[in-house]
Amino acid sequence: MAEQQVKVPDIGGFEAVEVIEVLVGPGDRIESEQSLITLESDKASMEVPASAAGVVREVHVAVGDTVSEGAPILTLEAEAEADAAGGNEERAAPPGESAEAPSPGPVEPTAPAPAAAAAGAPQDPDCDVVVLGAGPGGYSAAFRAADLGLKVVLVDRYPVLGGVCLNVGCIPSKALLHAAKVVDEADQFAAHGIAFGKPKIDLEQLNDWKRGIIKQLTQGLAGIAKQRKVEVVTGEAAFADAHHLHVSGDDGARTISFRHCIVAAGSRPAIPPSLAVDDPRVMDSTGALKLEEIPDRLLVVGGGIIGLEMASVYSGLGSKVTVVELSDRLMPGADPDLVKVLRKRLAKRCEAIHLNTEVTGVKANKKSLTVTMNGQDAPESDRFDRILVAVGRRPNSDRIGVEAAGLAPGEDGCLSVDEHMRTAVPHIHAVGDIVGQPMLAHKAVHEGKVAAEVIAGEKSAWDARAIPSVAYTDPEVAWVGLTEEQAKAEGVAYEKGAFPWAANGRALSLDASDGVSKILFDAETGRVLGGGIVGPGAGDLIGEIGLALEMGADAHDIGLTVHPHPTLSETVAMAAEMASGSITDLLPPKKRK
């Protein structure tokens, strides 16, 4: 035996990570890969494994200490290789004892064997599973598969994990929305006795803050990938055939052979021909989030969630914003009574909102962009400093050579899958935006886990009853399950409980008296069908209604759950009480006969 010092390995670039658990002590015999300590960063918890088997002689850390890569954990008297293996010879049973080994205690379950791959799978592939795309759906699938004992390779075109969502979508947009809200709230508080001067906006510093948030999350993912022994490959990828993926990157080309594949290649902004102008001032959402300047006049083409979020950002930072939407309403898909509250706020902040209006052309001038429009109340032409195109997204199936793998996308570019996220080629699964609407990160995460579990041989299927949608505008708009508009169109009999935030103390203190929480209940069973909320934090509150829907709860289940006071979460309980008739903060509505 020889003494060796066990040190903290590479933990994804984190420094001064806290030790929250010490799992071994002096004199303990440990196995190779046995967990020694548990670390916790602001991103995740991680266990540090032993690099060899042996006996612990001294522990150098304690709970509460902070460590970084290379810090000593313990001194180990390591076993020789043969000793560590335990030998192959059977030990003779002492006299009076049966040679039969005693019944062992509980043991960790072995990793399930991967589901059988299709005919033609390589005999000795590079991995059990290759995951194409490292967004929320992709990295969730990769990490879950690794946890289930599979050898995983994660491929992405970008050098940092997280995909569109973390790098150029969900996360940076929420950071900028928060910044815009701070500016707006400071301005509004002048009416309440606290006045600030005009804000001075340092774009470089603001962008540095935004990038810092992104870096913290993406570095955390890189560390988790290393901890789970997921191999990350960077480069442009395309199928060579049904069991090989060709990847071209800065380090050269490589072909990866696999038994199973999970396609999580995502989507990109759709640009209509009339707006396909080769000018950097015509931006998609990715370009808008770079925040290169605050234009004096900005045209937002598209009144959906992405368009209205970016309209909120730029108007909050000082741009004069005009929104153009082809349909007769903003945010199609959400109930009009919820959107009405947002529309009223946007009307004050935006220079103009034009519905039933189409942008028919864009001409790039030296100092501006001339836009022609066709709409009843819209001008025939107008000039803007920049244009944001936010009319939807298209799947990336046309960029990864799916045909070579035997897959045929639909007319919309999406890959069809069953409840196990299997495509028409059984050993190839697909998740996220590439399988269609709704194109939401939280949907992709759950689909990715299902795909990984099915490949690992577990009984798993996609059976979510509803997927929440959130617009992080000011105020936020969120909904889940059946909308009231859908219920009427489909002839579904329902009862509604709606609670106005004007009767909620917390909402009044936030100057959010125009908010509303509503829940729809099945007229026969009383169970939750869906719900919607408009107001600050609606995206955080909608989860309760989603859980109630999944659990088959009724109005009494929600109303009888004690909610803290004073909070906005009370508005969900009181919406249920409005439906059950047990409300005391307002007069209960009269039941229809």
Coordinates of C-alpha atoms in Angstrom, one line a residue:
M1 CA 0.0 0.0 0.0
A2 CA 1.1 3.6 -0.7
E3 CA -0.2 6.9 0.7
Q4 CA -1.6 9.4 -1.7
Q5 CA -3.4 12.7 -1.4
V6 CA -6.8 12.9 -3.0
K7 CA -7.6 16.4 -4.3
V8 CA -10.5 18.3 -5.7
P9 CA -10.7 17.7 -9.4
D10 CA -11.7 20.1 -12.1
I11 CA -15.2 21.4 -11.1
G12 CA -16.0 23.5 -14.1
G13 CA -14.0 26.6 -13.2
F14 CA -15.8 27.3 -9.9
E15 CA -13.8 28.8 -7.0
A16 CA -14.4 28.7 -3.3
V17 CA -17.2 26.1 -3.4
E18 CA -18.6 25.2 0.0
V19 CA -18.3 21.7 1.5
I20 CA -21.8 20.8 2.7
E21 CA -21.2 17.1 3.5
V22 CA -18.2 15.0 4.5
L23 CA -19.1 11.4 3.7
V24 CA -16.0 9.5 5.0
G25 CA -13.7 9.6 8.1
P26 CA -10.3 8.3 9.2
G27 CA -10.1 4.5 9.2
D28 CA -12.9 4.1 6.6
R29 CA -12.2 1.7 3.8
I30 CA -13.4 3.2 0.5
E31 CA -13.9 1.9 -3.0
S32 CA -12.7 3.7 -6.2
E33 CA -15.4 6.2 -7.4
Q34 CA -17.0 6.2 -3.9
S35 CA -18.3 9.7 -3.0
L36 CA -16.0 11.5 -0.5
I37 CA -17.5 14.9 0.0
T38 CA -20.5 16.9 -1.4
L39 CA -19.9 20.5 -2.7
E40 CA -22.6 23.1 -3.3
S41 CA -22.2 26.1 -5.6
D42 CA -24.9 28.6 -6.5
K43 CA -25.7 26.4 -9.5
A44 CA -25.7 22.8 -8.3
S45 CA -24.6 20.3 -5.8
M46 CA -21.9 17.8 -6.8
E47 CA -20.2 14.8 -5.2
V48 CA -16.4 14.3 -5.4
P49 CA -15.5 10.6 -6.0
A50 CA -12.4 8.7 -4.8
S51 CA -9.8 8.2 -7.5
A52 CA -8.7 4.9 -5.9
A53 CA -9.7 2.3 -3.3
G54 CA -8.0 2.2 0.1
V55 CA -8.1 3.3 3.7
V56 CA -8.6 6.9 4.8
R57 CA -5.8 8.0 7.0
E58 CA -6.6 11.7 7.4
V59 CA -9.4 14.1 6.3
H60 CA -8.3 17.6 5.5
V61 CA -11.7 19.3 5.0
A62 CA -14.8 19.9 7.2
V63 CA -18.4 21.0 6.6
G64 CA -18.4 24.7 5.9
D65 CA -15.0 24.9 4.4
T66 CA -14.6 26.3 0.8
V67 CA -12.4 24.5 -1.7
S68 CA -11.3 25.0 -5.3
E69 CA -9.6 22.7 -7.9
G70 CA -6.5 21.1 -6.4
A71 CA -7.4 21.5 -2.8
P72 CA -6.5 18.4 -0.7
I73 CA -9.5 16.4 0.5
L74 CA -7.9 13.5 2.4
T75 CA -4.8 11.3 2.7
L76 CA -5.5 7.8 1.4
E77 CA -3.5 4.6 1.9
A78 CA -4.2 3.2 -1.5
E79 CA -4.6 -0.5 -2.2
A80 CA -2.6 -2.3 -4.8
E81 CA -4.6 -3.1 -8.0
A82 CA -5.0 -6.8 -7.0
D83 CA -6.1 -5.8 -3.5
A84 CA -8.5 -3.2 -4.8
A85 CA -10.1 -5.8 -7.1
G86 CA -10.6 -8.0 -4.1
G87 CA -8.9 -11.1 -5.6
N88 CA -10.5 -13.9 -7.5
E89 CA -9.8 -16.7 -5.0
E90 CA -12.6 -18.0 -2.8
R91 CA -12.0 -17.8 0.9
A92 CA -12.5 -21.1 2.8
A93 CA -15.3 -21.1 5.3
P94 CA -14.2 -21.3 8.9
P95 CA -15.1 -24.5 10.8
G96 CA -18.7 -24.5 11.8
E97 CA -19.7 -22.0 9.1
S98 CA -21.5 -22.7 5.9
A99 CA -19.5 -22.1 2.8
E100 CA -22.5 -20.3 1.4
A101 CA -22.0 -16.5 1.5
P102 CA -24.3 -14.7 3.9
S103 CA -27.3 -12.8 2.5
P104 CA -26.0 -9.4 1.4
G105 CA -27.6 -6.2 2.5
P106 CA -29.2 -3.6 0.3
V107 CA -27.2 -2.8 -2.8
E108 CA -27.4 -0.1 -5.4
P109 CA -29.4 -1.2 -8.4
T110 CA -27.4 -1.8 -11.5
A111 CA -27.8 0.4 -14.5
P112 CA -30.5 -0.9 -16.9
A113 CA -29.3 -2.3 -20.2
P114 CA -30.0 0.1 -23.1
A115 CA -33.0 -0.7 -25.2
A116 CA -32.1 -2.8 -28.2
A117 CA -30.8 -0.7 -31.0
A118 CA -32.1 -1.2 -34.6
A119 CA -30.5 -3.6 -37.0
G120 CA -27.3 -2.2 -38.4
A121 CA -26.0 -0.8 -35.1
P122 CA -22.2 -0.7 -34.9
Q123 CA -20.6 -3.6 -32.9
D124 CA -18.4 -1.3 -30.9
P125 CA -19.9 2.3 -31.2
D126 CA -18.3 5.4 -29.7
C127 CA -21.3 5.8 -27.4
D128 CA -24.6 4.4 -26.3
V129 CA -26.3 7.7 -27.0
V130 CA -25.3 10.8 -29.0
V131 CA -27.3 13.9 -28.2
L132 CA -27.4 16.5 -31.0
G133 CA -28.0 19.9 -29.5
A134 CA -27.0 21.2 -26.1
G135 CA -30.0 23.4 -25.3
P136 CA -32.3 22.6 -22.3
G137 CA -33.8 19.6 -24.1
G138 CA -30.4 18.3 -25.2
Y139 CA -28.4 18.7 -22.0
S140 CA -31.2 17.4 -19.9
A141 CA -31.4 14.3 -22.1
A142 CA -27.6 13.8 -22.0
F143 CA -27.4 14.2 -18.2
R144 CA -30.3 11.9 -17.5
A145 CA -28.9 9.3 -19.8
A146 CA -25.6 9.5 -18.1
D147 CA -27.2 9.1 -14.7
L148 CA -28.9 5.9 -16.0
G149 CA -25.5 4.4 -16.7
L150 CA -25.2 5.1 -20.5
K151 CA -22.1 6.4 -22.3
V152 CA -23.1 9.8 -23.7
V153 CA -21.7 12.2 -26.2
L154 CA -23.2 15.7 -26.4
V155 CA -22.7 17.6 -29.7
D156 CA -23.4 21.3 -30.2
R157 CA -22.3 23.8 -32.8
Y158 CA -21.3 26.4 -30.1
P159 CA -18.4 26.0 -27.6
V160 CA -20.7 26.7 -24.6
L161 CA -23.6 24.6 -23.5
G162 CA -27.1 25.9 -23.0
G163 CA -28.3 26.5 -26.6
V164 CA -30.5 29.4 -27.7
C165 CA -32.3 29.6 -24.3
L166 CA -29.3 30.3 -22.1
N167 CA -27.1 32.1 -24.5
V168 CA -29.3 34.2 -26.8
G169 CA -32.9 33.7 -25.7
C170 CA -34.7 33.1 -22.4
I171 CA -31.9 34.1 -20.0
P172 CA -30.5 37.3 -21.5
S173 CA -34.0 38.5 -22.4
K174 CA -35.1 38.1 -18.8
A175 CA -32.1 40.0 -17.6
L176 CA -32.8 42.9 -19.9
L177 CA -36.5 42.8 -19.0
H178 CA -35.6 43.2 -15.4
A179 CA -33.4 46.2 -16.2
A180 CA -36.2 47.8 -18.1
K181 CA -38.6 47.2 -15.3
V182 CA -36.3 48.8 -12.8
V183 CA -36.1 52.0 -15.0
D184 CA -39.9 51.9 -15.3
E185 CA -40.6 51.5 -11.6
A186 CA -38.2 54.3 -10.7
D187 CA -40.1 56.6 -13.0
Q188 CA -43.5 55.5 -11.6
F189 CA -42.5 56.1 -8.0
A190 CA -42.3 59.8 -8.6
A191 CA -46.1 59.8 -8.1
H192 CA -45.6 58.2 -4.7
G193 CA -43.1 60.6 -3.3
I194 CA -39.7 59.2 -4.4
A195 CA -38.3 60.9 -7.5
F196 CA -35.1 59.9 -9.3
G197 CA -33.2 61.8 -12.0
K198 CA -33.2 60.6 -15.6
P199 CA -31.3 57.3 -15.8
K200 CA -27.9 57.1 -17.4
I201 CA -27.6 53.9 -19.3
D202 CA -24.1 52.5 -19.9
L203 CA -24.7 49.8 -22.5
E204 CA -21.3 48.3 -22.1
Q205 CA -21.8 47.8 -18.4
L206 CA -25.3 46.6 -18.9
N207 CA -24.2 44.0 -21.5
D208 CA -21.3 42.9 -19.2
W209 CA -23.9 42.2 -16.4
K210 CA -26.1 40.2 -18.9
R211 CA -23.1 38.2 -20.1
G212 CA -22.0 37.5 -16.5
I213 CA -25.4 35.8 -15.8
I214 CA -25.0 33.7 -19.0
K215 CA -21.5 32.7 -18.1
Q216 CA -22.4 31.6 -14.6
L217 CA -25.1 29.3 -16.0
T218 CA -23.1 27.9 -18.9
Q219 CA -20.0 27.3 -16.8
G220 CA -22.2 25.4 -14.3
L221 CA -23.5 23.2 -17.1
A222 CA -19.9 22.5 -18.2
G223 CA -19.0 21.5 -14.7
I224 CA -22.0 19.2 -14.4
A225 CA -21.2 17.6 -17.8
K226 CA -17.7 16.7 -16.5
Q227 CA -19.0 15.4 -13.2
R228 CA -21.4 13.1 -15.2
K229 CA -18.6 12.1 -17.6
V230 CA -20.5 13.3 -20.6
E231 CA -18.2 13.9 -23.5
V232 CA -18.9 17.3 -25.2
V233 CA -18.0 17.7 -28.8
T234 CA -18.1 21.1 -30.6
G235 CA -18.9 21.5 -34.3
E236 CA -21.5 21.5 -37.0
A237 CA -23.1 18.1 -37.1
A238 CA -25.1 16.1 -39.7
F239 CA -26.2 12.5 -40.1
A240 CA -24.0 10.3 -42.3
D241 CA -26.4 7.5 -41.9
A242 CA -28.7 6.1 -39.2
H243 CA -25.9 5.2 -36.9
H244 CA -23.2 7.8 -37.6
L245 CA -23.0 11.5 -37.1
H246 CA -20.4 13.6 -38.9
V247 CA -19.1 16.6 -36.9
S248 CA -16.9 19.4 -38.4
G249 CA -15.3 21.8 -35.9
D250 CA -12.3 24.0 -35.4
D251 CA -10.3 20.9 -34.3
G252 CA -11.1 19.1 -37.5
A253 CA -13.7 16.5 -38.6
R254 CA -14.9 13.5 -36.7
T255 CA -17.5 10.8 -37.2
I256 CA -19.3 9.5 -34.1
S257 CA -20.9 6.1 -34.2
F258 CA -23.8 5.5 -31.9
R259 CA -26.5 3.0 -30.8
H260 CA -29.1 5.6 -30.1
C261 CA -29.5 9.3 -30.9
I262 CA -31.6 12.1 -29.4
V263 CA -32.1 15.0 -31.8
A264 CA -32.5 18.3 -29.9
A265 CA -31.3 20.6 -32.6
G266 CA -33.7 23.4 -31.8
S267 CA -35.0 26.2 -34.0
R268 CA -34.1 29.6 -35.4
P269 CA -36.0 32.8 -36.1
A270 CA -38.3 32.8 -39.2
I271 CA -37.8 35.7 -41.6
P272 CA -40.6 36.5 -44.1
P273 CA -39.4 37.4 -47.7
S274 CA -40.6 41.0 -47.3
L275 CA -38.3 41.5 -44.4
A276 CA -35.3 39.5 -45.7
V277 CA -33.1 42.6 -46.0
D278 CA -29.3 42.3 -45.7
D279 CA -28.8 45.1 -43.3
P280 CA -27.7 44.7 -39.6
R281 CA -30.3 47.2 -38.6
V282 CA -33.0 44.6 -39.4
M283 CA -32.6 42.2 -36.4
D284 CA -34.0 39.0 -35.3
S285 CA -34.4 38.2 -31.5
T286 CA -30.7 37.2 -31.3
G287 CA -29.5 40.5 -32.8
A288 CA -31.9 42.5 -30.6
L289 CA -30.5 40.9 -27.4
K290 CA -27.0 42.0 -28.3
L291 CA -28.2 45.5 -27.4
E292 CA -25.7 47.3 -29.6
E293 CA -27.6 50.6 -29.3
I294 CA -30.8 52.1 -28.1
P295 CA -32.4 53.3 -31.3
D296 CA -34.6 56.4 -31.3
R297 CA -37.3 54.6 -33.2
L298 CA -37.8 50.8 -33.3
L299 CA -40.3 48.8 -35.3
V300 CA -41.3 45.4 -33.8
V301 CA -42.9 43.2 -36.4
G302 CA -44.9 40.5 -34.5
G303 CA -47.1 41.0 -31.5
G304 CA -46.5 37.6 -29.9
I305 CA -44.5 36.8 -26.8
I306 CA -41.0 37.4 -28.1
G307 CA -42.0 40.7 -29.9
L308 CA -43.8 42.1 -26.9
E309 CA -41.0 41.2 -24.5
M310 CA -38.4 43.0 -26.7
A311 CA -40.8 45.9 -27.1
S312 CA -40.9 46.1 -23.3
V313 CA -37.1 46.0 -23.1
Y314 CA -36.4 48.8 -25.7
S315 CA -39.3 51.0 -24.7
G316 CA -38.1 50.7 -21.0
L317 CA -34.6 51.8 -22.1
G318 CA -35.8 54.8 -24.0
S319 CA -36.8 53.8 -27.6
K320 CA -40.0 55.0 -29.2
V321 CA -41.5 51.6 -30.2
T322 CA -44.1 50.7 -32.8
V323 CA -45.6 47.2 -32.8
V324 CA -47.1 45.7 -36.0
E325 CA -49.2 42.5 -35.8
L326 CA -50.8 40.7 -38.7
S327 CA -53.7 39.3 -36.7
D328 CA -56.5 41.2 -35.0
R329 CA -55.0 40.9 -31.5
L330 CA -51.8 40.9 -29.5
M331 CA -50.5 37.6 -28.2
P332 CA -52.7 35.1 -30.0
G333 CA -53.3 32.0 -27.8
A334 CA -53.9 33.9 -24.6
D335 CA -57.3 34.9 -23.4
P336 CA -58.3 38.4 -24.5
D337 CA -59.2 39.5 -21.0
L338 CA -55.7 38.9 -19.8
V339 CA -54.0 40.5 -22.8
K340 CA -56.3 43.5 -22.4
V341 CA -54.5 44.5 -19.2
L342 CA -51.1 44.3 -21.0
R343 CA -52.4 46.1 -24.0
K344 CA -53.5 49.0 -21.8
R345 CA -50.0 49.4 -20.4
L346 CA -48.3 49.0 -23.8
A347 CA -50.5 51.7 -25.3
K348 CA -48.9 54.2 -22.8
R349 CA -45.3 53.0 -23.4
C350 CA -45.4 52.4 -27.2
E351 CA -45.5 55.1 -29.9
A352 CA -48.1 53.0 -31.8
I353 CA -49.6 49.5 -32.0
H354 CA -51.1 48.5 -35.4
L355 CA -53.2 45.3 -35.6
N356 CA -54.4 43.7 -38.9
T357 CA -51.3 45.2 -40.4
E358 CA -48.7 43.6 -42.8
V359 CA -45.2 44.9 -43.5
T360 CA -44.9 44.7 -47.3
G361 CA -41.4 46.0 -47.8
V362 CA -38.3 47.5 -46.3
K363 CA -35.8 49.9 -48.0
A364 CA -32.5 50.5 -46.4
N365 CA -31.3 54.1 -46.4
K366 CA -28.1 55.6 -45.1
K367 CA -29.6 56.9 -41.9
S368 CA -32.9 55.0 -41.6
L369 CA -35.1 52.1 -42.8
T370 CA -38.2 53.0 -44.8
V371 CA -41.0 50.5 -44.1
T372 CA -44.2 50.1 -46.2
M373 CA -47.3 48.8 -44.5
N374 CA -50.7 47.6 -45.4
G375 CA -53.3 48.1 -42.6
Q376 CA -56.5 50.0 -41.9
D377 CA -55.0 52.4 -39.3
A378 CA -51.3 52.1 -40.2
P379 CA -49.4 54.6 -42.3
E380 CA -48.5 53.6 -45.8
S381 CA -44.9 54.1 -45.0
D382 CA -42.7 55.2 -42.0
R383 CA -39.1 55.5 -41.1
F384 CA -37.3 53.6 -38.3
D385 CA -33.7 53.4 -37.0
R386 CA -34.0 49.6 -36.4
I387 CA -36.5 46.8 -37.1
L388 CA -37.0 43.7 -35.0
V389 CA -38.5 40.7 -36.8
A390 CA -40.3 38.4 -34.3
V391 CA -42.9 36.5 -36.3
G392 CA -42.1 33.0 -35.2
R393 CA -39.4 30.3 -35.4
R394 CA -38.6 27.4 -37.7
P395 CA -37.1 24.0 -36.7
N396 CA -33.5 23.3 -37.7
S397 CA -34.2 19.9 -39.3
D398 CA -33.0 21.2 -42.7
R399 CA -29.5 21.8 -41.2
I400 CA -28.6 18.3 -39.8
G401 CA -29.1 15.9 -42.8
V402 CA -32.0 14.0 -41.2
E403 CA -32.8 12.4 -44.6
A404 CA -29.5 10.4 -44.4
A405 CA -30.8 8.8 -41.2
G406 CA -34.1 7.8 -42.9
L407 CA -36.1 10.6 -41.4
A408 CA -38.6 12.8 -43.3
P409 CA -39.6 16.1 -41.7
G410 CA -43.2 17.3 -42.2
E411 CA -44.1 20.4 -44.2
D412 CA -43.5 22.5 -41.2
G413 CA -40.0 21.1 -40.8
C414 CA -40.8 19.2 -37.6
L415 CA -40.0 15.6 -36.9
S416 CA -43.0 13.4 -35.8
V417 CA -42.6 11.4 -32.5
D418 CA -44.7 9.1 -30.4
E419 CA -45.2 9.3 -26.6
H420 CA -41.8 7.8 -26.1
M421 CA -40.2 10.6 -28.2
R422 CA -39.3 8.0 -30.9
T423 CA -39.2 9.1 -34.5
A424 CA -40.0 6.8 -37.5
V425 CA -36.5 5.4 -37.0
P426 CA -36.9 3.5 -33.7
H427 CA -33.4 4.1 -32.2
I428 CA -33.6 7.9 -33.0
H429 CA -35.6 10.1 -30.7
A430 CA -36.3 13.8 -31.0
V431 CA -37.2 16.5 -28.5
G432 CA -37.8 20.2 -28.1
D433 CA -38.5 22.7 -30.8
I434 CA -37.7 20.3 -33.6
V435 CA -40.8 18.2 -32.8
G436 CA -43.2 21.2 -32.9
Q437 CA -45.3 23.6 -30.8
P438 CA -45.2 24.8 -28.2
M439 CA -41.5 25.7 -28.7
L440 CA -40.7 26.1 -25.0
A441 CA -37.6 25.2 -23.0
H442 CA -39.5 23.6 -20.1
K443 CA -41.3 21.3 -22.5
A444 CA -38.0 20.3 -24.1
V445 CA -36.5 19.5 -20.7
H446 CA -39.2 17.0 -19.9
E447 CA -39.2 15.5 -23.4
G448 CA -35.4 15.0 -23.1
K449 CA -35.7 13.1 -19.9
V450 CA -38.4 10.8 -21.3
A451 CA -36.2 10.0 -24.4
A452 CA -33.2 9.2 -22.1
E453 CA -35.3 7.0 -19.9
V454 CA -36.8 5.1 -22.7
I455 CA -33.4 4.4 -24.3
A456 CA -32.2 3.2 -20.9
G457 CA -35.0 0.6 -20.8
E458 CA -37.2 2.4 -18.3
K459 CA -41.0 2.7 -18.6
S460 CA -41.4 6.3 -19.4
A461 CA -43.7 8.3 -21.7
W462 CA -44.8 11.9 -22.4
D463 CA -48.1 12.3 -20.6
A464 CA -48.2 16.0 -19.4
R465 CA -51.7 17.2 -19.3
A466 CA -50.7 20.8 -19.9
I467 CA -47.7 23.0 -20.7
P468 CA -47.6 26.6 -19.2
S469 CA -46.9 29.6 -21.4
V470 CA -45.5 32.9 -20.0
A471 CA -44.9 36.3 -21.5
Y472 CA -42.4 38.1 -19.2
T473 CA -43.7 41.5 -20.2
D474 CA -44.8 44.2 -17.7
P475 CA -47.3 43.0 -16.5
E476 CA -46.5 39.3 -17.1
V477 CA -49.2 37.2 -18.7
A478 CA -49.3 33.4 -18.0
W479 CA -51.7 30.6 -18.8
V480 CA -51.9 26.8 -18.6
G481 CA -54.3 24.2 -19.8
L482 CA -57.6 25.1 -21.4
T483 CA -58.1 28.8 -22.1
E484 CA -61.6 30.3 -21.8
E485 CA -61.6 31.0 -25.5
Q486 CA -60.8 27.4 -26.3
A487 CA -63.5 26.1 -23.9
K488 CA -66.2 28.2 -25.6
A489 CA -65.0 27.2 -29.1
E490 CA -65.0 23.5 -28.2
G491 CA -68.3 23.6 -26.3
V492 CA -66.7 22.6 -23.0
A493 CA -69.0 23.2 -20.0
Y494 CA -67.0 25.0 -17.3
E495 CA -67.2 27.1 -14.2
K496 CA -64.9 30.1 -13.7
G497 CA -63.4 31.6 -10.6
A498 CA -61.8 35.0 -11.2
F499 CA -60.2 37.2 -8.6
P500 CA -59.3 40.9 -9.2
W501 CA -56.0 41.9 -7.8
A502 CA -57.6 45.3 -6.7
A503 CA -58.8 43.3 -3.7
N504 CA -55.3 42.0 -2.8
G505 CA -53.2 44.0 -0.4
R506 CA -49.9 42.8 -1.8
A507 CA -50.9 43.7 -5.3
L508 CA -51.9 47.2 -4.2
S509 CA -48.5 47.7 -2.6
L510 CA -46.9 46.7 -5.9
D511 CA -49.1 49.2 -7.9
A512 CA -50.6 46.2 -9.7
S513 CA -54.3 46.6 -9.0
D514 CA -55.2 45.8 -12.6
G515 CA -54.0 42.2 -12.2
V516 CA -56.3 39.2 -12.4
S517 CA -56.1 35.5 -11.5
K518 CA -58.7 33.1 -13.0
I519 CA -59.2 29.3 -12.9
L520 CA -61.6 27.2 -15.1
F521 CA -63.2 24.1 -13.5
D522 CA -65.1 21.3 -15.2
A523 CA -68.8 21.9 -14.7
E524 CA -69.5 18.3 -14.0
T525 CA -66.4 17.0 -12.1
G526 CA -65.2 20.3 -10.6
R527 CA -61.7 19.5 -11.5
V528 CA -59.3 22.2 -12.8
L529 CA -59.3 22.6 -16.6
G530 CA -56.9 25.5 -16.9
G531 CA -56.2 29.0 -15.7
G532 CA -54.6 32.3 -16.5
I533 CA -53.0 35.2 -14.6
V534 CA -51.9 38.7 -15.6
G535 CA -49.8 40.8 -13.2
P536 CA -46.3 40.9 -11.7
G537 CA -44.9 37.4 -11.1
A538 CA -47.6 35.7 -13.1
G539 CA -45.1 33.3 -14.5
D540 CA -44.1 32.2 -11.0
L541 CA -47.8 31.9 -9.8
I542 CA -49.0 29.8 -12.8
G543 CA -47.2 26.7 -11.6
E544 CA -49.7 26.2 -8.8
I545 CA -52.6 26.0 -11.3
G546 CA -50.5 23.7 -13.4
L547 CA -49.9 21.4 -10.5
A548 CA -53.6 21.5 -9.5
L549 CA -54.5 20.5 -13.1
E550 CA -52.0 17.6 -13.1
M551 CA -53.2 16.4 -9.7
G552 CA -56.9 16.5 -10.6
A553 CA -57.6 19.1 -7.9
D554 CA -60.9 21.0 -7.6
A555 CA -61.7 24.4 -6.2
H556 CA -61.9 23.2 -2.6
D557 CA -58.5 21.6 -2.8
I558 CA -56.9 24.9 -3.8
G559 CA -59.1 27.1 -1.6
L560 CA -58.6 25.0 1.5
T561 CA -54.8 25.0 1.1
V562 CA -53.5 27.7 3.5
H563 CA -51.7 30.4 1.5
P564 CA -49.4 33.0 3.1
H565 CA -50.7 36.5 3.7
P566 CA -50.2 39.1 2.2
T567 CA -49.0 37.5 -1.0
L568 CA -49.9 37.4 -4.7
S569 CA -50.3 33.6 -4.3
E570 CA -53.5 34.3 -2.3
T571 CA -55.1 35.4 -5.6
V572 CA -55.0 31.9 -6.9
A573 CA -56.7 30.5 -3.8
M574 CA -59.2 33.3 -3.9
A575 CA -60.0 32.6 -7.5
A576 CA -60.8 29.1 -6.5
E577 CA -62.9 30.4 -3.6
M578 CA -64.8 32.6 -6.1
A579 CA -65.7 29.4 -8.0
S580 CA -66.7 27.4 -4.8
G581 CA -68.6 30.3 -3.3
S582 CA -66.5 30.4 -0.1
I583 CA -64.9 33.7 -0.8
T584 CA -65.0 36.3 2.1
D585 CA -62.8 39.0 0.7
L586 CA -65.4 39.8 -1.9
L587 CA -69.1 39.0 -2.3
P588 CA -69.4 35.5 -3.8
P589 CA -70.8 35.6 -7.4
K590 CA -74.3 34.4 -7.9
K591 CA -74.5 30.9 -9.3
R592 CA -76.1 30.6 -12.7
K593 CA -79.3 28.6 -12.6

